[in-house]
Amino acid sequence: MEHKIAPSILSSNFLNLRSEIEMLNKSEADWIHCDVMDGVFVPNISFGFPVLEQVRDIAAKPLDVHLMIVNPDKFIPEVKAAGAYIMNVHYEACIHLHRTVCAIKQAGMKAAVTVNPHTSVALLDDILEELDMVLIMSVDPGFGAQRFIEHSLQKISTLKEMILRKNLKTLIEVDGGINRETAKLVLEAGADVLVAGNAIFKSNDPLAAISEMKCLGRL
Ligand code: DX5
Ligand code: ZN
């Protein structure tokens, strides 16, 4: 399966959000990654439902919504109404993760669980078959433009083995510090979806940056 690219609009120019989304609509991006932060789960605040709803109205690609908030299970109907195709909740933020994952799917969304850099992927062994995707954070969540944590590569390979051993179709998404160089490494390790913020929106030619990431791994 060809890998997917999910540009993170956290690094976009919010004053030109319409044209940034229109650029993504024309691009080879597969999904649009939306980072929601509450200032509690992570030390930063980004944007919430009113912004997501407006993105939904003009986006021609599925919204991949990454919730960096406490108690994400409280907001499942709002996330669905805001147009999410896939809802990512943090392992560290969910006490009853199985219940939350079932409720996300019940609401008609794909379910993904995100793990922070210090959280072992082995902890997902008993829930993996319920998941459409696992998001491995390759930086500590909260900010764009941070440096890729090398140990993430080992976590990707371990998770890939777990998925193959169980004969599942669960996707592996990687988020944080992804650029042309680290993208190659994470794809080799087994990633299926690459999130990139800074490397796309701060490049001189975002469309070309997306194409380049999309082409990696093609013969
Ligand atoms: C960080 C967010 C990321 C962020 C990635 O907490 O989850 O999605 O936008 O940005 P880059 O690609 O610049 O590391
Ligand atoms: Zn993210």
PDB file of C-alpha atoms in Angstrom, residues 1-216:
ATOM      1  CA  MET A   1       0.000   0.000   0.000  1.00  0.00           C
ATOM      2  CA  GLU A   2       1.261   3.456  -0.884  1.00  0.00           C
ATOM      3  CA  HIS A   3       1.872   5.659   2.139  1.00  0.00           C
ATOM      4  CA  LYS A   4      -0.316   8.655   2.919  1.00  0.00           C
ATOM      5  CA  ILE A   5       0.666  12.254   3.628  1.00  0.00           C
ATOM      6  CA  ALA A   6      -1.255  14.266   6.227  1.00  0.00           C
ATOM      7  CA  PRO A   7      -0.038  17.894   6.349  1.00  0.00           C
ATOM      8  CA  SER A   8      -0.544  19.464   9.790  1.00  0.00           C
ATOM      9  CA  ILE A   9      -2.293  22.831   9.535  1.00  0.00           C
ATOM     10  CA  LEU A  10      -0.814  23.823  12.902  1.00  0.00           C
ATOM     11  CA  SER A  11       2.089  25.257  10.880  1.00  0.00           C
ATOM     12  CA  SER A  12      -0.124  26.975   8.311  1.00  0.00           C
ATOM     13  CA  ASN A  13      -0.794  30.713   8.123  1.00  0.00           C
ATOM     14  CA  PHE A  14      -4.077  31.084  10.014  1.00  0.00           C
ATOM     15  CA  LEU A  15      -4.690  34.490   8.434  1.00  0.00           C
ATOM     16  CA  ASN A  16      -4.731  32.703   5.077  1.00  0.00           C
ATOM     17  CA  LEU A  17      -6.346  29.472   6.185  1.00  0.00           C
ATOM     18  CA  ARG A  18      -8.700  29.339   3.198  1.00  0.00           C
ATOM     19  CA  SER A  19      -5.872  29.501   0.679  1.00  0.00           C
ATOM     20  CA  GLU A  20      -3.786  27.029   2.718  1.00  0.00           C
ATOM     21  CA  ILE A  21      -6.680  24.521   2.597  1.00  0.00           C
ATOM     22  CA  GLU A  22      -7.222  25.197  -1.098  1.00  0.00           C
ATOM     23  CA  MET A  23      -3.532  24.491  -1.667  1.00  0.00           C
ATOM     24  CA  LEU A  24      -3.932  21.154   0.176  1.00  0.00           C
ATOM     25  CA  ASN A  25      -7.039  20.362  -1.892  1.00  0.00           C
ATOM     26  CA  LYS A  26      -4.943  20.694  -5.073  1.00  0.00           C
ATOM     27  CA  SER A  27      -1.971  18.820  -3.628  1.00  0.00           C
ATOM     28  CA  GLU A  28      -1.074  15.149  -3.418  1.00  0.00           C
ATOM     29  CA  ALA A  29      -1.892  15.169   0.310  1.00  0.00           C
ATOM     30  CA  ASP A  30      -4.226  12.374   1.370  1.00  0.00           C
ATOM     31  CA  TRP A  31      -5.601  13.774   4.620  1.00  0.00           C
ATOM     32  CA  ILE A  32      -5.558  17.077   6.500  1.00  0.00           C
ATOM     33  CA  HIS A  33      -4.120  16.717  10.015  1.00  0.00           C
ATOM     34  CA  CYS A  34      -5.783  18.999  12.599  1.00  0.00           C
ATOM     35  CA  ASP A  35      -4.111  19.427  16.010  1.00  0.00           C
ATOM     36  CA  VAL A  36      -6.496  20.368  18.816  1.00  0.00           C
ATOM     37  CA  MET A  37      -4.710  21.384  22.077  1.00  0.00           C
ATOM     38  CA  ASP A  38      -6.269  22.364  25.392  1.00  0.00           C
ATOM     39  CA  GLY A  39      -3.375  23.845  27.384  1.00  0.00           C
ATOM     40  CA  VAL A  40      -3.844  21.065  29.988  1.00  0.00           C
ATOM     41  CA  PHE A  41      -2.831  17.816  28.323  1.00  0.00           C
ATOM     42  CA  VAL A  42      -0.095  19.735  26.470  1.00  0.00           C
ATOM     43  CA  PRO A  43       1.505  23.087  27.320  1.00  0.00           C
ATOM     44  CA  ASN A  44      -0.052  24.900  24.370  1.00  0.00           C
ATOM     45  CA  ILE A  45      -3.464  25.897  23.006  1.00  0.00           C
ATOM     46  CA  SER A  46      -4.189  25.699  19.281  1.00  0.00           C
ATOM     47  CA  PHE A  47      -7.729  25.777  17.881  1.00  0.00           C
ATOM     48  CA  GLY A  48     -11.048  24.063  18.493  1.00  0.00           C
ATOM     49  CA  PHE A  49     -14.381  23.163  16.955  1.00  0.00           C
ATOM     50  CA  PRO A  50     -15.346  26.529  15.374  1.00  0.00           C
ATOM     51  CA  VAL A  51     -12.162  26.422  13.303  1.00  0.00           C
ATOM     52  CA  LEU A  52     -12.501  22.712  12.459  1.00  0.00           C
ATOM     53  CA  GLU A  53     -16.053  23.285  11.219  1.00  0.00           C
ATOM     54  CA  GLN A  54     -14.893  25.974   8.818  1.00  0.00           C
ATOM     55  CA  VAL A  55     -12.037  23.791   7.600  1.00  0.00           C
ATOM     56  CA  ARG A  56     -14.550  20.973   7.063  1.00  0.00           C
ATOM     57  CA  ASP A  57     -16.663  23.208   4.815  1.00  0.00           C
ATOM     58  CA  ILE A  58     -13.874  23.816   2.301  1.00  0.00           C
ATOM     59  CA  ALA A  59     -11.644  20.742   2.680  1.00  0.00           C
ATOM     60  CA  ALA A  60     -11.745  18.228  -0.159  1.00  0.00           C
ATOM     61  CA  LYS A  61      -9.716  15.683   1.854  1.00  0.00           C
ATOM     62  CA  PRO A  62     -10.610  13.685   4.972  1.00  0.00           C
ATOM     63  CA  LEU A  63      -9.845  15.368   8.311  1.00  0.00           C
ATOM     64  CA  ASP A  64      -7.445  13.518  10.578  1.00  0.00           C
ATOM     65  CA  VAL A  65      -8.162  15.061  13.984  1.00  0.00           C
ATOM     66  CA  HIS A  66      -5.460  14.713  16.672  1.00  0.00           C
ATOM     67  CA  LEU A  67      -6.850  15.596  20.091  1.00  0.00           C
ATOM     68  CA  MET A  68      -4.201  16.669  22.574  1.00  0.00           C
ATOM     69  CA  ILE A  69      -6.779  17.223  25.310  1.00  0.00           C
ATOM     70  CA  VAL A  70      -7.798  15.619  28.594  1.00  0.00           C
ATOM     71  CA  ASN A  71     -11.018  13.569  28.566  1.00  0.00           C
ATOM     72  CA  PRO A  72     -11.362  13.405  24.770  1.00  0.00           C
ATOM     73  CA  ASP A  73     -14.275  10.951  25.224  1.00  0.00           C
ATOM     74  CA  LYS A  74     -16.409  13.940  26.322  1.00  0.00           C
ATOM     75  CA  PHE A  75     -16.232  15.434  22.847  1.00  0.00           C
ATOM     76  CA  ILE A  76     -16.911  12.499  20.503  1.00  0.00           C
ATOM     77  CA  PRO A  77     -20.189  13.986  19.109  1.00  0.00           C
ATOM     78  CA  GLU A  78     -18.545  17.407  18.611  1.00  0.00           C
ATOM     79  CA  VAL A  79     -15.559  15.898  16.817  1.00  0.00           C
ATOM     80  CA  LYS A  80     -17.882  13.955  14.525  1.00  0.00           C
ATOM     81  CA  ALA A  81     -20.017  17.063  13.866  1.00  0.00           C
ATOM     82  CA  ALA A  82     -16.868  19.048  13.070  1.00  0.00           C
ATOM     83  CA  GLY A  83     -16.238  16.675  10.170  1.00  0.00           C
ATOM     84  CA  ALA A  84     -13.570  14.274  11.452  1.00  0.00           C
ATOM     85  CA  TYR A  85     -12.904  11.205   9.344  1.00  0.00           C
ATOM     86  CA  ILE A  86     -10.561   9.767  11.953  1.00  0.00           C
ATOM     87  CA  MET A  87     -10.390  10.702  15.642  1.00  0.00           C
ATOM     88  CA  ASN A  88      -7.032  10.311  17.395  1.00  0.00           C
ATOM     89  CA  VAL A  89      -7.116  10.154  21.196  1.00  0.00           C
ATOM     90  CA  HIS A  90      -4.050   9.886  23.398  1.00  0.00           C
ATOM     91  CA  TYR A  91      -3.453   6.644  25.289  1.00  0.00           C
ATOM     92  CA  GLU A  92      -2.307   8.809  28.213  1.00  0.00           C
ATOM     93  CA  ALA A  93      -5.593  10.757  28.274  1.00  0.00           C
ATOM     94  CA  CYS A  94      -8.063   7.843  28.361  1.00  0.00           C
ATOM     95  CA  ILE A  95      -8.789   5.807  31.481  1.00  0.00           C
ATOM     96  CA  HIS A  96     -11.332   3.561  29.751  1.00  0.00           C
ATOM     97  CA  LEU A  97      -9.639   3.408  26.376  1.00  0.00           C
ATOM     98  CA  HIS A  98     -11.633   0.444  25.097  1.00  0.00           C
ATOM     99  CA  ARG A  99     -14.914   2.233  25.846  1.00  0.00           C
ATOM    100  CA  THR A 100     -13.675   5.400  24.146  1.00  0.00           C
ATOM    101  CA  VAL A 101     -12.522   3.542  21.032  1.00  0.00           C
ATOM    102  CA  CYS A 102     -15.874   1.730  20.742  1.00  0.00           C
ATOM    103  CA  ALA A 103     -17.746   5.033  21.135  1.00  0.00           C
ATOM    104  CA  ILE A 104     -15.670   6.692  18.391  1.00  0.00           C
ATOM    105  CA  LYS A 105     -16.506   3.882  15.957  1.00  0.00           C
ATOM    106  CA  GLN A 106     -20.128   3.891  17.069  1.00  0.00           C
ATOM    107  CA  ALA A 107     -20.245   7.602  16.177  1.00  0.00           C
ATOM    108  CA  GLY A 108     -19.183   6.719  12.627  1.00  0.00           C
ATOM    109  CA  MET A 109     -15.498   7.686  12.693  1.00  0.00           C
ATOM    110  CA  LYS A 110     -12.302   5.704  12.308  1.00  0.00           C
ATOM    111  CA  ALA A 111     -10.550   5.256  15.661  1.00  0.00           C
ATOM    112  CA  ALA A 112      -6.886   5.946  16.323  1.00  0.00           C
ATOM    113  CA  VAL A 113      -4.851   5.873  19.517  1.00  0.00           C
ATOM    114  CA  THR A 114      -1.823   8.121  19.912  1.00  0.00           C
ATOM    115  CA  VAL A 115       1.190   7.263  22.067  1.00  0.00           C
ATOM    116  CA  ASN A 116       3.604   9.799  23.525  1.00  0.00           C
ATOM    117  CA  PRO A 117       7.352   9.192  23.137  1.00  0.00           C
ATOM    118  CA  HIS A 118       7.622   7.577  26.584  1.00  0.00           C
ATOM    119  CA  THR A 119       4.643   5.220  26.121  1.00  0.00           C
ATOM    120  CA  SER A 120       5.528   1.701  25.014  1.00  0.00           C
ATOM    121  CA  VAL A 121       3.639   0.363  21.988  1.00  0.00           C
ATOM    122  CA  ALA A 122       3.481  -2.970  23.875  1.00  0.00           C
ATOM    123  CA  LEU A 123       0.719  -1.367  25.982  1.00  0.00           C
ATOM    124  CA  LEU A 124      -1.526  -1.483  22.907  1.00  0.00           C
ATOM    125  CA  ASP A 125      -1.338  -5.257  22.567  1.00  0.00           C
ATOM    126  CA  ASP A 126      -4.796  -5.833  24.067  1.00  0.00           C
ATOM    127  CA  ILE A 127      -6.570  -3.158  22.035  1.00  0.00           C
ATOM    128  CA  LEU A 128      -4.760  -3.268  18.710  1.00  0.00           C
ATOM    129  CA  GLU A 129      -7.411  -5.260  16.892  1.00  0.00           C
ATOM    130  CA  GLU A 130     -10.000  -2.567  17.671  1.00  0.00           C
ATOM    131  CA  LEU A 131      -7.889   0.199  16.129  1.00  0.00           C
ATOM    132  CA  ASP A 132      -7.908   1.586  12.611  1.00  0.00           C
ATOM    133  CA  MET A 133      -4.645   3.394  13.281  1.00  0.00           C
ATOM    134  CA  VAL A 134      -1.938   4.012  15.876  1.00  0.00           C
ATOM    135  CA  LEU A 135      -0.258   7.418  15.902  1.00  0.00           C
ATOM    136  CA  ILE A 136       3.299   7.342  17.187  1.00  0.00           C
ATOM    137  CA  MET A 137       4.441  10.741  18.449  1.00  0.00           C
ATOM    138  CA  SER A 138       8.027  11.278  17.381  1.00  0.00           C
ATOM    139  CA  VAL A 139       8.271  14.501  19.445  1.00  0.00           C
ATOM    140  CA  ASP A 140       6.683  15.476  22.747  1.00  0.00           C
ATOM    141  CA  PRO A 141       3.294  16.810  21.665  1.00  0.00           C
ATOM    142  CA  GLY A 142       2.389  20.484  21.872  1.00  0.00           C
ATOM    143  CA  PHE A 143       4.450  22.299  19.270  1.00  0.00           C
ATOM    144  CA  GLY A 144       5.503  22.142  15.646  1.00  0.00           C
ATOM    145  CA  ALA A 145       9.087  22.364  14.389  1.00  0.00           C
ATOM    146  CA  GLN A 146      10.678  20.116  17.013  1.00  0.00           C
ATOM    147  CA  ARG A 147      13.448  17.597  16.484  1.00  0.00           C
ATOM    148  CA  PHE A 148      12.571  13.988  15.578  1.00  0.00           C
ATOM    149  CA  ILE A 149      13.240  11.495  18.415  1.00  0.00           C
ATOM    150  CA  GLU A 150      15.293   8.643  16.907  1.00  0.00           C
ATOM    151  CA  HIS A 151      13.936   5.989  19.278  1.00  0.00           C
ATOM    152  CA  SER A 152      10.579   6.348  17.475  1.00  0.00           C
ATOM    153  CA  LEU A 153      12.025   4.189  14.662  1.00  0.00           C
ATOM    154  CA  GLN A 154      12.332   1.218  17.010  1.00  0.00           C
ATOM    155  CA  LYS A 155       8.755   1.750  18.209  1.00  0.00           C
ATOM    156  CA  ILE A 156       7.479   1.769  14.619  1.00  0.00           C
ATOM    157  CA  SER A 157       9.241  -1.530  13.814  1.00  0.00           C
ATOM    158  CA  THR A 158       7.978  -3.176  17.006  1.00  0.00           C
ATOM    159  CA  LEU A 159       4.419  -2.048  16.314  1.00  0.00           C
ATOM    160  CA  LYS A 160       4.643  -3.205  12.690  1.00  0.00           C
ATOM    161  CA  GLU A 161       5.663  -6.679  13.890  1.00  0.00           C
ATOM    162  CA  MET A 162       2.739  -6.746  16.336  1.00  0.00           C
ATOM    163  CA  ILE A 163       0.306  -5.779  13.547  1.00  0.00           C
ATOM    164  CA  LEU A 164       1.661  -8.346  11.099  1.00  0.00           C
ATOM    165  CA  ARG A 165       1.753 -11.089  13.731  1.00  0.00           C
ATOM    166  CA  LYS A 166      -1.948 -10.521  14.415  1.00  0.00           C
ATOM    167  CA  ASN A 167      -2.709 -10.214  10.708  1.00  0.00           C
ATOM    168  CA  LEU A 168      -4.363  -6.791  11.164  1.00  0.00           C
ATOM    169  CA  LYS A 169      -4.758  -3.839   8.812  1.00  0.00           C
ATOM    170  CA  THR A 170      -4.079  -1.188  11.469  1.00  0.00           C
ATOM    171  CA  LEU A 171      -2.208   1.774   9.989  1.00  0.00           C
ATOM    172  CA  ILE A 172       0.836   3.365  11.616  1.00  0.00           C
ATOM    173  CA  GLU A 173       0.968   7.164  11.531  1.00  0.00           C
ATOM    174  CA  VAL A 174       4.012   9.144  12.665  1.00  0.00           C
ATOM    175  CA  ASP A 175       3.875  12.766  13.825  1.00  0.00           C
ATOM    176  CA  GLY A 176       6.651  15.182  14.768  1.00  0.00           C
ATOM    177  CA  GLY A 177       9.886  16.285  13.152  1.00  0.00           C
ATOM    178  CA  ILE A 178       9.084  14.659   9.800  1.00  0.00           C
ATOM    179  CA  ASN A 179      11.112  16.075   6.903  1.00  0.00           C
ATOM    180  CA  ARG A 180      12.586  14.608   3.728  1.00  0.00           C
ATOM    181  CA  GLU A 181      15.282  12.706   5.672  1.00  0.00           C
ATOM    182  CA  THR A 182      13.248  11.416   8.617  1.00  0.00           C
ATOM    183  CA  ALA A 183      10.346  10.545   6.286  1.00  0.00           C
ATOM    184  CA  LYS A 184      12.552   7.966   4.545  1.00  0.00           C
ATOM    185  CA  LEU A 185      13.582   6.425   7.851  1.00  0.00           C
ATOM    186  CA  VAL A 186      10.050   6.116   9.218  1.00  0.00           C
ATOM    187  CA  LEU A 187       8.791   4.607   5.961  1.00  0.00           C
ATOM    188  CA  GLU A 188      11.592   2.021   6.073  1.00  0.00           C
ATOM    189  CA  ALA A 189      10.638   1.223   9.673  1.00  0.00           C
ATOM    190  CA  GLY A 190       7.013   0.535   8.617  1.00  0.00           C
ATOM    191  CA  ALA A 191       5.020   3.809   8.778  1.00  0.00           C
ATOM    192  CA  ASP A 192       1.900   4.137   6.588  1.00  0.00           C
ATOM    193  CA  VAL A 193       0.934   7.782   7.208  1.00  0.00           C
ATOM    194  CA  LEU A 194       3.295  10.738   7.582  1.00  0.00           C
ATOM    195  CA  VAL A 195       2.228  13.932   9.349  1.00  0.00           C
ATOM    196  CA  ALA A 196       4.319  17.003   8.519  1.00  0.00           C
ATOM    197  CA  GLY A 197       3.788  20.604   9.523  1.00  0.00           C
ATOM    198  CA  ASN A 198       6.893  22.708   9.370  1.00  0.00           C
ATOM    199  CA  ALA A 199       8.508  20.783   6.499  1.00  0.00           C
ATOM    200  CA  ILE A 200       5.497  21.558   4.307  1.00  0.00           C
ATOM    201  CA  PHE A 201       4.093  24.933   5.325  1.00  0.00           C
ATOM    202  CA  LYS A 202       7.437  26.640   5.933  1.00  0.00           C
ATOM    203  CA  SER A 203       8.941  25.419   2.676  1.00  0.00           C
ATOM    204  CA  ASN A 204       9.162  27.758  -0.330  1.00  0.00           C
ATOM    205  CA  ASP A 205       6.985  25.410  -2.331  1.00  0.00           C
ATOM    206  CA  PRO A 206       4.525  23.449  -0.147  1.00  0.00           C
ATOM    207  CA  LEU A 207       2.997  21.628  -3.141  1.00  0.00           C
ATOM    208  CA  ALA A 208       6.426  20.348  -4.169  1.00  0.00           C
ATOM    209  CA  ALA A 209       7.287  19.418  -0.577  1.00  0.00           C
ATOM    210  CA  ILE A 210       4.113  17.298  -0.401  1.00  0.00           C
ATOM    211  CA  SER A 211       4.873  15.657  -3.776  1.00  0.00           C
ATOM    212  CA  GLU A 212       8.413  14.853  -2.695  1.00  0.00           C
ATOM    213  CA  MET A 213       7.182  13.145   0.472  1.00  0.00           C
ATOM    214  CA  LYS A 214       4.534  11.308  -1.494  1.00  0.00           C
ATOM    215  CA  CYS A 215       7.123  10.062  -4.011  1.00  0.00           C
ATOM    216  CA  LEU A 216       9.457   8.578  -1.401  1.00  0.00           C
TER     217      LEU A 216
END
